[in-house]
Amino acid sequence: MYSILNSLPPILLVDDDPVVLEISIAALQAEGIGNVQVLNDSRKIMPFLETTPVSLIILDLMMPHLTGLDLLPLLIRDYPHIPVIVMTSADDVDTAVYCIKAGAADYLTKPMEIERLLSSVQRALLLTELSRENTTLRDYLLNDCLQHPDAFDEIITSSKKMRAIFQYVEVVASSDQPVLITGQTGVGKELIARAIARLSGRKGAFVTVNAAGLDDTIFSDTLFGHKKGAFTGADQNREGLVSAAAGGTLFLDEIGDLSETSQIKLLRLIQEKEFYPTGSDLLKKTDARIIVATNHDLATQIPAGKFRKDLYYRLCSHRIHIPPLSERREDIPLLLDHFLEKAARALKKPQPKASREVTALLSTYNFDGNVRELHAMVFDAVARSNGGLVTLDCFVGLTRSELPAPDLTPLLPKKELGEALYAHFGRFPTIREVEDYLISTAMGLTNGNQRSAAMLLGIARQTLSKRLNNTAAGE
């Protein structure tokens, strides 16, 4: 059972029978829920709730002084956000219907079935947590605020899309439910996972596993460990990484590459919070928070039989999609400066600056490898630079053929193209006038560097030089 009480107030048990209280507490503690408050006098409930927040109330209906039937309407009226599970020794259909209609989350009969109690508590707590997260997320989106901006210091961005992701991360970080992070290679999925771990309040380690290329045997041994003698060469017991992540976070990257057998084992780990080390029949439990990431579209892999539907939906409790760098180009100048500083420090060189043509051209480049590709390009360029300026010549392999056609529309008024032309020229321009305008703009962006301007314009340098000479000659 998911121990989500790490982030929720305690459960309140209300019953005048000490045996029932003892059994209920023991059952909850066995599932890792030790945050429980007890009242054996129903008259104390309302004063107790005025001063103490609770996440769930388990209420006996048949008590002296003030019955549960009397209390239930008052609880639903004054504390509608707290789910109430009612218990009674009377197996009466009419009473059950009355309680459910009055607003009870569930109805249990005595003698109590432990599994029934635990499943009812689990459902009620999950609803409480989801309600809390929805309320918090709504407040975040309305206020556009971050409570812990320092948790995202490793992520360099000014993107509104990324800020919305940060807000969602702050809401779900304390949840025990799994998180599915999707996005292209190199967008920073692990950085988001680390931010979640930092904000979760968990004291355990952040443990990473790259599942790409792992067959089921290696996957099982890596995660679950093995018992001595489990296979040839297993000369001693080995704890797996699930155990290493106890009290912390287990991050599984590239889970879209897992075999079906490994997917089944992962599903059990997430769903039941338990596992068997290889070669052992001793069941182990874990309280590690599980975060997974993939660059695959898992929904499209389900019909092809490459990914299990039940695992996919189990992972969808919290979903985060990180947009590619091409959808947040405003981050490129920030990342460029950040990587220039980082590279200079690593290479023990004075920090250089990027020339205007480098900034202009990189802002139009389609980074298939996203932030990771930009990081590698800048590090290599800094290593090749000799002075205080990183020029286009330092970027080996970055040629005109690899650059997309530049988008010059931001340089024009934000109107339809035809209207923009009229607004700039005062009339519809000739081809020669448009050519002159584009050449002048490209030369300005590149600080007069003909090679870089020619790359922006998509023409040969010799062609641009000839065009400039003709213009200077008045032709």
Short mmCIF file of C-alpha atoms in Angstrom, two decimals:
data_model
loop_
_atom_site.label_atom_id
_atom_site.label_comp_id
_atom_site.label_asym_id
_atom_site.label_seq_id
_atom_site.Cartn_x
_atom_site.Cartn_y
_atom_site.Cartn_z
CA MET A 1 0.00 0.00 0.00
CA TYR A 2 1.25 3.48 -0.80
CA SER A 3 2.42 5.31 2.25
CA ILE A 4 1.27 8.76 1.21
CA LEU A 5 0.94 10.01 4.79
CA ASN A 6 4.45 11.38 4.55
CA SER A 7 2.84 14.52 3.15
CA LEU A 8 -0.67 14.30 4.66
CA PRO A 9 -2.09 14.94 8.15
CA PRO A 10 -2.86 11.92 10.39
CA ILE A 11 -5.75 9.48 10.22
CA LEU A 12 -8.32 9.84 13.02
CA LEU A 13 -9.81 6.61 14.45
CA VAL A 14 -12.99 7.07 16.48
CA ASP A 15 -14.34 4.00 18.32
CA ASP A 16 -15.24 3.13 21.92
CA ASP A 17 -14.07 -0.47 21.49
CA PRO A 18 -10.36 -0.76 22.50
CA VAL A 19 -10.00 -4.08 20.65
CA VAL A 20 -11.14 -2.54 17.36
CA LEU A 21 -8.78 0.39 17.88
CA GLU A 22 -5.85 -1.94 18.58
CA ILE A 23 -6.52 -4.12 15.53
CA SER A 24 -6.99 -1.10 13.24
CA ILE A 25 -3.78 0.59 14.41
CA ALA A 26 -1.77 -2.61 13.99
CA ALA A 27 -3.12 -3.16 10.46
CA LEU A 28 -2.30 0.38 9.40
CA GLN A 29 1.18 0.28 10.93
CA ALA A 30 1.91 -2.98 9.11
CA GLU A 31 1.33 -1.06 5.88
CA GLY A 32 3.69 1.72 6.94
CA ILE A 33 0.99 4.10 8.20
CA GLY A 34 1.99 5.07 11.71
CA ASN A 35 0.56 8.58 11.73
CA VAL A 36 -2.72 7.76 13.49
CA GLN A 37 -4.70 9.64 16.16
CA VAL A 38 -7.28 7.87 18.36
CA LEU A 39 -10.43 9.05 20.14
CA ASN A 40 -12.66 6.71 22.21
CA ASP A 41 -15.22 9.40 23.10
CA SER A 42 -17.34 10.68 20.23
CA ARG A 43 -18.04 13.96 22.08
CA LYS A 44 -14.42 15.00 21.59
CA ILE A 45 -14.40 14.81 17.79
CA MET A 46 -15.63 18.30 16.87
CA PRO A 47 -13.38 20.14 19.40
CA PHE A 48 -10.45 17.96 18.23
CA LEU A 49 -10.97 18.88 14.56
CA GLU A 50 -11.04 22.60 15.40
CA THR A 51 -7.37 22.47 16.39
CA THR A 52 -5.94 19.43 14.58
CA PRO A 53 -5.96 18.78 10.80
CA VAL A 54 -6.61 15.18 9.70
CA SER A 55 -6.55 13.47 6.31
CA LEU A 56 -9.20 10.81 7.00
CA ILE A 57 -11.75 9.85 9.67
CA ILE A 58 -12.69 6.23 10.43
CA LEU A 59 -15.90 6.51 12.43
CA ASP A 60 -17.84 3.90 14.41
CA LEU A 61 -21.58 4.40 14.09
CA MET A 62 -22.72 2.79 17.36
CA MET A 63 -21.21 4.74 20.28
CA PRO A 64 -22.61 6.08 23.55
CA HIS A 65 -23.34 9.78 24.11
CA LEU A 66 -23.15 10.80 20.45
CA THR A 67 -23.58 8.22 17.72
CA GLY A 68 -21.79 8.15 14.42
CA LEU A 69 -25.12 8.64 12.67
CA ASP A 70 -25.46 11.95 14.55
CA LEU A 71 -21.89 12.99 13.81
CA LEU A 72 -21.72 12.09 10.12
CA PRO A 73 -23.90 14.99 8.83
CA LEU A 74 -21.97 17.45 11.01
CA LEU A 75 -18.62 16.21 9.70
CA ILE A 76 -19.74 16.37 6.08
CA ARG A 77 -21.12 19.88 6.63
CA ASP A 78 -18.19 21.42 8.53
CA TYR A 79 -15.29 19.40 7.06
CA PRO A 80 -16.31 18.38 3.52
CA HIS A 81 -12.66 18.00 2.46
CA ILE A 82 -12.07 15.15 4.96
CA PRO A 83 -13.31 11.72 3.76
CA VAL A 84 -15.20 9.67 6.36
CA ILE A 85 -15.23 5.86 6.45
CA VAL A 86 -17.98 4.53 8.70
CA MET A 87 -17.87 1.17 10.55
CA THR A 88 -20.67 -0.67 12.32
CA SER A 89 -21.56 -4.13 13.59
CA ALA A 90 -25.05 -3.76 12.13
CA ASP A 91 -25.17 -5.26 8.64
CA ASP A 92 -28.10 -3.06 7.62
CA VAL A 93 -28.56 -2.11 3.97
CA ASP A 94 -30.72 0.91 4.80
CA THR A 95 -28.07 2.29 7.17
CA ALA A 96 -25.37 1.78 4.56
CA VAL A 97 -27.43 3.60 1.92
CA TYR A 98 -28.12 6.44 4.34
CA CYS A 99 -24.42 6.87 5.16
CA ILE A 100 -23.31 6.88 1.53
CA LYS A 101 -26.02 9.37 0.59
CA ALA A 102 -25.00 11.54 3.54
CA GLY A 103 -21.48 11.74 2.10
CA ALA A 104 -19.49 8.87 3.63
CA ALA A 105 -16.56 7.70 1.51
CA ASP A 106 -17.18 4.02 2.39
CA TYR A 107 -19.14 1.72 4.69
CA LEU A 108 -17.51 -1.21 6.54
CA THR A 109 -19.14 -3.86 8.70
CA LYS A 110 -17.74 -5.60 11.79
CA PRO A 111 -16.11 -8.02 12.30
CA MET A 112 -13.74 -6.01 10.17
CA GLU A 113 -11.84 -7.53 7.24
CA ILE A 114 -8.31 -6.13 7.34
CA GLU A 115 -7.84 -6.14 3.55
CA ARG A 116 -11.17 -4.38 3.10
CA LEU A 117 -10.18 -1.72 5.62
CA LEU A 118 -6.78 -1.14 4.01
CA SER A 119 -8.15 -0.87 0.47
CA SER A 120 -10.81 1.58 1.67
CA VAL A 121 -8.21 3.70 3.45
CA GLN A 122 -5.99 3.65 0.37
CA ARG A 123 -8.77 4.92 -1.93
CA ALA A 124 -9.79 7.65 0.51
CA LEU A 125 -6.22 8.88 1.00
CA LEU A 126 -5.56 8.95 -2.74
CA LEU A 127 -8.66 11.10 -3.22
CA THR A 128 -7.50 13.40 -0.42
CA GLU A 129 -4.08 13.75 -1.98
CA LEU A 130 -5.44 14.40 -5.47
CA SER A 131 -7.82 17.02 -4.10
CA ARG A 132 -4.95 18.73 -2.27
CA GLU A 133 -2.78 18.69 -5.39
CA ASN A 134 -5.57 20.11 -7.57
CA THR A 135 -6.17 22.93 -5.10
CA THR A 136 -2.48 23.73 -4.81
CA LEU A 137 -1.96 23.60 -8.58
CA ARG A 138 -4.89 25.96 -9.13
CA ASP A 139 -3.42 28.43 -6.64
CA TYR A 140 -0.02 28.20 -8.31
CA LEU A 141 -1.42 28.85 -11.77
CA LEU A 142 -3.49 31.79 -10.55
CA ASN A 143 -0.63 33.36 -8.58
CA ASP A 144 2.20 32.42 -11.00
CA CYS A 145 4.60 31.83 -8.13
CA LEU A 146 7.29 29.38 -7.08
CA GLN A 147 7.75 28.56 -3.41
CA HIS A 148 11.19 26.98 -3.88
CA PRO A 149 12.85 28.52 -6.96
CA ASP A 150 16.27 27.38 -5.72
CA ALA A 151 15.25 23.76 -6.42
CA PHE A 152 15.44 24.56 -10.16
CA ASP A 153 18.79 26.39 -10.15
CA GLU A 154 20.37 23.72 -12.37
CA ILE A 155 17.84 24.39 -15.14
CA ILE A 156 18.69 27.50 -17.16
CA THR A 157 15.51 28.90 -18.69
CA SER A 158 13.28 31.92 -19.14
CA SER A 159 10.55 29.92 -20.89
CA LYS A 160 6.97 30.24 -19.70
CA LYS A 161 6.44 26.59 -20.64
CA MET A 162 9.24 25.54 -18.31
CA ARG A 163 7.96 27.77 -15.51
CA ALA A 164 4.57 26.03 -15.75
CA ILE A 165 6.39 22.70 -15.42
CA PHE A 166 8.22 24.00 -12.32
CA GLN A 167 4.90 24.95 -10.75
CA TYR A 168 3.49 21.49 -11.39
CA VAL A 169 6.64 19.87 -10.00
CA GLU A 170 6.25 21.79 -6.73
CA VAL A 171 2.68 20.50 -6.43
CA VAL A 172 3.40 16.80 -7.03
CA ALA A 173 6.86 16.55 -5.44
CA SER A 174 5.55 15.40 -2.06
CA SER A 175 3.25 12.77 -3.57
CA ASP A 176 4.18 9.08 -3.34
CA GLN A 177 2.71 8.36 -6.77
CA PRO A 178 5.05 7.62 -9.71
CA VAL A 179 6.01 10.39 -12.12
CA LEU A 180 6.35 9.89 -15.89
CA ILE A 181 8.69 12.40 -17.57
CA THR A 182 8.68 12.47 -21.38
CA GLY A 183 10.64 14.49 -23.92
CA GLN A 184 13.26 14.24 -26.62
CA THR A 185 16.82 13.17 -25.92
CA GLY A 186 18.81 15.91 -24.22
CA VAL A 187 15.95 18.13 -22.98
CA GLY A 188 16.83 17.66 -19.29
CA LYS A 189 14.55 14.90 -17.99
CA GLU A 190 16.98 13.89 -15.25
CA LEU A 191 17.28 17.50 -14.07
CA ILE A 192 13.52 17.62 -13.57
CA ALA A 193 13.65 14.28 -11.72
CA ARG A 194 16.34 15.65 -9.40
CA ALA A 195 14.26 18.75 -8.73
CA ILE A 196 11.32 16.52 -7.74
CA ALA A 197 13.58 14.57 -5.39
CA ARG A 198 14.91 17.75 -3.78
CA LEU A 199 11.41 19.08 -3.18
CA SER A 200 9.99 15.76 -1.94
CA GLY A 201 11.46 16.10 1.54
CA ARG A 202 12.79 12.56 1.35
CA LYS A 203 16.03 11.94 3.23
CA GLY A 204 17.20 8.95 1.17
CA ALA A 205 19.45 8.93 -1.87
CA PHE A 206 18.59 9.80 -5.47
CA VAL A 207 19.48 6.63 -7.41
CA THR A 208 19.55 6.53 -11.21
CA VAL A 209 19.25 3.52 -13.52
CA ASN A 210 19.47 3.71 -17.32
CA ALA A 211 17.26 0.88 -18.55
CA ALA A 212 18.35 1.15 -22.20
CA GLY A 213 19.97 -2.07 -23.37
CA LEU A 214 19.28 -4.03 -20.17
CA ASP A 215 17.91 -7.53 -20.66
CA ASP A 216 15.60 -8.94 -18.00
CA THR A 217 18.36 -10.74 -16.08
CA ILE A 218 20.55 -7.65 -15.75
CA PHE A 219 17.52 -5.46 -15.05
CA SER A 220 16.37 -7.71 -12.20
CA ASP A 221 19.84 -8.03 -10.70
CA THR A 222 20.48 -4.29 -10.96
CA LEU A 223 17.21 -3.29 -9.32
CA PHE A 224 16.46 -6.12 -6.93
CA GLY A 225 19.87 -7.65 -6.18
CA HIS A 226 20.42 -11.36 -5.65
CA LYS A 227 20.87 -14.02 -3.01
CA LYS A 228 24.16 -15.83 -2.61
CA GLY A 229 24.23 -18.85 -4.92
CA ALA A 230 21.40 -17.57 -7.11
CA PHE A 231 23.53 -18.13 -10.20
CA THR A 232 27.08 -18.95 -11.18
CA GLY A 233 29.37 -16.28 -9.78
CA ALA A 234 26.92 -15.08 -7.12
CA ASP A 235 29.32 -15.78 -4.26
CA GLN A 236 27.65 -13.33 -1.87
CA ASN A 237 24.38 -11.51 -1.31
CA ARG A 238 23.97 -8.28 -3.28
CA GLU A 239 21.59 -5.44 -2.49
CA GLY A 240 19.96 -3.95 -5.56
CA LEU A 241 19.44 -0.27 -6.33
CA VAL A 242 15.86 -0.39 -5.07
CA SER A 243 17.25 -1.03 -1.60
CA ALA A 244 19.85 1.71 -2.13
CA ALA A 245 17.00 4.15 -2.81
CA ALA A 246 15.21 3.34 0.48
CA GLY A 247 13.63 6.49 1.86
CA GLY A 248 14.65 8.33 -1.30
CA THR A 249 14.00 8.34 -5.05
CA LEU A 250 14.61 5.73 -7.76
CA PHE A 251 14.92 7.27 -11.23
CA LEU A 252 14.54 4.86 -14.16
CA ASP A 253 15.55 6.41 -17.48
CA GLU A 254 14.63 5.05 -20.93
CA ILE A 255 11.90 2.73 -19.60
CA GLY A 256 10.41 2.55 -23.10
CA ASP A 257 13.20 0.08 -23.96
CA LEU A 258 12.30 -2.48 -21.26
CA SER A 259 11.31 -6.03 -22.22
CA GLU A 260 7.81 -7.21 -21.39
CA THR A 261 9.08 -9.38 -18.52
CA SER A 262 10.90 -6.41 -17.00
CA GLN A 263 7.79 -4.28 -17.46
CA ILE A 264 5.77 -6.79 -15.41
CA LYS A 265 8.33 -6.64 -12.60
CA LEU A 266 8.33 -2.85 -12.70
CA LEU A 267 4.54 -2.82 -12.53
CA ARG A 268 4.60 -4.99 -9.39
CA LEU A 269 7.25 -2.76 -7.84
CA ILE A 270 5.17 0.37 -8.45
CA GLN A 271 1.81 -1.15 -7.61
CA GLU A 272 2.63 -3.31 -4.59
CA LYS A 273 5.83 -1.62 -3.39
CA GLU A 274 7.44 -5.05 -3.09
CA PHE A 275 9.96 -7.26 -4.91
CA TYR A 276 11.94 -10.51 -4.75
CA PRO A 277 15.76 -10.49 -5.02
CA THR A 278 16.97 -12.96 -7.65
CA GLY A 279 17.13 -16.48 -6.17
CA SER A 280 15.25 -15.52 -3.01
CA ASP A 281 11.72 -16.37 -1.88
CA LEU A 282 11.85 -13.65 0.79
CA LEU A 283 9.57 -10.79 -0.17
CA LYS A 284 10.99 -7.31 0.40
CA LYS A 285 9.15 -4.00 0.58
CA THR A 286 10.29 -0.57 -0.48
CA ASP A 287 9.27 2.99 0.25
CA ALA A 288 11.33 4.50 -2.59
CA ARG A 289 9.58 7.09 -4.76
CA ILE A 290 9.72 6.00 -8.39
CA ILE A 291 10.25 8.43 -11.26
CA VAL A 292 10.57 7.17 -14.84
CA ALA A 293 11.55 8.86 -18.08
CA THR A 294 11.46 8.06 -21.77
CA ASN A 295 11.96 9.71 -25.16
CA HIS A 296 9.40 7.33 -26.70
CA ASP A 297 5.68 7.98 -27.18
CA LEU A 298 4.51 5.11 -24.97
CA ALA A 299 0.87 5.49 -26.02
CA THR A 300 1.78 4.59 -29.61
CA GLN A 301 3.83 1.59 -28.46
CA ILE A 302 0.85 -0.05 -26.73
CA PRO A 303 -1.05 -1.11 -29.92
CA ALA A 304 2.21 -2.52 -31.30
CA GLY A 305 2.61 -4.68 -28.20
CA LYS A 306 5.87 -2.98 -27.18
CA PHE A 307 4.56 -1.50 -23.93
CA ARG A 308 2.02 -2.82 -21.46
CA LYS A 309 -1.19 -0.84 -21.15
CA ASP A 310 -1.58 -1.51 -17.41
CA LEU A 311 1.95 -0.23 -16.71
CA TYR A 312 1.38 2.84 -18.86
CA TYR A 313 -1.75 3.86 -17.00
CA ARG A 314 -0.09 3.13 -13.66
CA LEU A 315 2.69 5.53 -14.62
CA CYS A 316 0.28 8.28 -15.60
CA SER A 317 -0.51 9.44 -12.06
CA HIS A 318 1.71 12.46 -12.69
CA ARG A 319 2.94 13.26 -16.21
CA ILE A 320 5.47 15.89 -17.25
CA HIS A 321 6.38 16.60 -20.87
CA ILE A 322 9.48 18.74 -21.43
CA PRO A 323 9.35 20.74 -24.69
CA PRO A 324 12.34 20.55 -27.07
CA LEU A 325 14.76 23.45 -27.33
CA SER A 326 13.26 24.35 -30.72
CA GLU A 327 10.04 25.28 -28.90
CA ARG A 328 11.80 27.54 -26.38
CA ARG A 329 14.40 29.38 -28.43
CA GLU A 330 14.38 32.21 -25.92
CA ASP A 331 16.52 29.91 -23.76
CA ILE A 332 19.35 29.60 -26.33
CA PRO A 333 21.18 32.87 -25.47
CA LEU A 334 20.93 32.08 -21.74
CA LEU A 335 22.22 28.56 -22.23
CA LEU A 336 24.99 29.79 -24.53
CA ASP A 337 26.30 32.20 -21.85
CA HIS A 338 25.95 29.55 -19.15
CA PHE A 339 27.88 26.93 -21.12
CA LEU A 340 30.57 29.45 -22.10
CA GLU A 341 31.18 30.15 -18.42
CA LYS A 342 31.04 26.47 -17.50
CA ALA A 343 33.41 25.44 -20.32
CA ALA A 344 35.92 28.17 -19.52
CA ARG A 345 35.98 27.10 -15.88
CA ALA A 346 36.41 23.44 -16.79
CA LEU A 347 39.15 24.17 -19.33
CA LYS A 348 40.84 26.75 -17.06
CA LYS A 349 40.56 29.49 -19.67
CA PRO A 350 39.30 33.08 -19.41
CA GLN A 351 35.60 33.21 -20.11
CA PRO A 352 35.05 34.23 -23.76
CA LYS A 353 32.07 35.96 -25.31
CA ALA A 354 30.08 34.79 -28.31
CA SER A 355 30.18 36.91 -31.43
CA ARG A 356 26.92 38.35 -32.72
CA GLU A 357 26.90 35.98 -35.68
CA VAL A 358 27.25 32.96 -33.39
CA THR A 359 24.29 34.08 -31.30
CA ALA A 360 22.22 34.84 -34.39
CA LEU A 361 23.00 31.58 -36.15
CA LEU A 362 22.56 29.35 -33.09
CA SER A 363 19.16 30.95 -32.51
CA THR A 364 18.02 29.51 -35.86
CA TYR A 365 19.67 26.10 -35.50
CA ASN A 366 17.51 23.01 -35.06
CA PHE A 367 19.08 21.23 -32.09
CA ASP A 368 18.12 17.59 -32.60
CA GLY A 369 20.08 16.78 -29.44
CA ASN A 370 18.50 19.73 -27.61
CA VAL A 371 20.32 21.23 -24.61
CA ARG A 372 22.83 18.37 -24.52
CA GLU A 373 23.87 19.09 -28.13
CA LEU A 374 24.29 22.81 -27.44
CA HIS A 375 26.38 21.95 -24.36
CA ALA A 376 28.74 19.77 -26.42
CA MET A 377 29.02 22.34 -29.24
CA VAL A 378 29.93 25.18 -26.87
CA PHE A 379 32.49 23.13 -24.94
CA ASP A 380 34.23 22.17 -28.18
CA ALA A 381 34.10 25.76 -29.46
CA VAL A 382 35.65 27.13 -26.24
CA ALA A 383 38.42 24.54 -26.48
CA ARG A 384 39.19 25.70 -30.03
CA SER A 385 39.01 29.44 -29.31
CA ASN A 386 42.24 31.37 -28.83
CA GLY A 387 41.03 34.76 -27.71
CA GLY A 388 38.24 36.39 -25.81
CA LEU A 389 35.70 35.90 -28.59
CA VAL A 390 34.10 32.68 -29.78
CA THR A 391 33.42 33.04 -33.49
CA LEU A 392 31.65 30.85 -36.00
CA ASP A 393 35.02 29.41 -37.05
CA CYS A 394 35.26 27.72 -33.63
CA PHE A 395 32.14 25.63 -34.35
CA VAL A 396 33.51 22.81 -36.47
CA GLY A 397 30.90 21.20 -38.71
CA LEU A 398 28.40 24.05 -38.34
CA THR A 399 27.94 24.91 -42.00
CA ARG A 400 25.29 26.62 -44.06
CA SER A 401 23.84 23.29 -45.18
CA GLU A 402 23.20 22.31 -41.58
CA LEU A 403 21.44 25.54 -40.71
CA PRO A 404 17.71 25.89 -41.31
CA ALA A 405 16.38 28.79 -43.29
CA PRO A 406 16.48 31.75 -40.90
CA ASP A 407 13.20 33.09 -39.59
CA LEU A 408 13.38 36.84 -40.10
CA THR A 409 9.73 37.55 -39.25
CA PRO A 410 10.63 38.74 -35.72
CA LEU A 411 12.49 41.63 -37.40
CA LEU A 412 9.26 42.77 -39.08
CA PRO A 413 6.15 44.23 -37.44
CA LYS A 414 3.96 41.52 -35.94
CA LYS A 415 1.32 41.60 -38.68
CA GLU A 416 0.49 39.58 -41.73
CA LEU A 417 3.42 39.54 -44.16
CA GLY A 418 1.70 41.73 -46.76
CA GLU A 419 0.72 44.33 -44.17
CA ALA A 420 4.24 44.22 -42.71
CA LEU A 421 5.75 45.00 -46.12
CA TYR A 422 3.41 47.96 -46.54
CA ALA A 423 4.18 49.12 -43.01
CA HIS A 424 7.95 49.02 -43.58
CA PHE A 425 8.23 50.35 -47.14
CA GLY A 426 5.07 52.48 -47.26
CA ARG A 427 3.95 50.50 -50.31
CA PHE A 428 4.46 47.04 -51.76
CA PRO A 429 8.23 46.82 -52.45
CA THR A 430 10.09 45.62 -55.50
CA ILE A 431 12.27 42.49 -55.38
CA ARG A 432 15.40 44.66 -55.47
CA GLU A 433 14.19 46.63 -52.43
CA VAL A 434 13.47 43.45 -50.48
CA GLU A 435 16.93 42.10 -51.39
CA ASP A 436 18.58 45.29 -50.16
CA TYR A 437 16.60 45.14 -46.94
CA LEU A 438 17.50 41.49 -46.25
CA ILE A 439 21.19 42.05 -47.01
CA SER A 440 21.30 45.11 -44.79
CA THR A 441 19.58 43.25 -41.94
CA ALA A 442 21.87 40.21 -42.24
CA MET A 443 24.98 42.40 -42.26
CA GLY A 444 23.74 44.21 -39.17
CA LEU A 445 23.01 40.99 -37.29
CA THR A 446 26.47 39.62 -38.05
CA ASN A 447 28.29 42.87 -37.32
CA GLY A 448 29.45 43.14 -40.93
CA ASN A 449 30.83 39.61 -41.23
CA GLN A 450 30.14 38.67 -44.85
CA ARG A 451 30.66 34.93 -44.32
CA SER A 452 28.09 34.76 -41.54
CA ALA A 453 25.67 37.09 -43.33
CA ALA A 454 25.86 34.91 -46.44
CA MET A 455 25.00 31.86 -44.33
CA LEU A 456 21.96 33.66 -42.93
CA LEU A 457 20.84 34.64 -46.42
CA GLY A 458 21.48 31.19 -47.85
CA ILE A 459 23.79 32.40 -50.59
CA ALA A 460 27.50 32.03 -51.33
CA ARG A 461 29.88 34.54 -49.81
CA GLN A 462 31.13 35.53 -53.28
CA THR A 463 27.55 36.28 -54.36
CA LEU A 464 26.99 38.52 -51.35
CA SER A 465 30.31 40.30 -51.90
CA LYS A 466 29.45 40.98 -55.54
CA ARG A 467 25.98 42.24 -54.54
CA LEU A 468 27.49 44.63 -51.98
CA ASN A 469 30.01 45.91 -54.51
CA ASN A 470 27.29 46.54 -57.06
CA THR A 471 25.26 48.43 -54.48
CA ALA A 472 28.27 50.54 -53.53
CA ALA A 473 28.84 51.29 -57.22
CA GLY A 474 25.25 52.47 -57.53
CA GLU A 475 24.18 49.78 -59.97
#
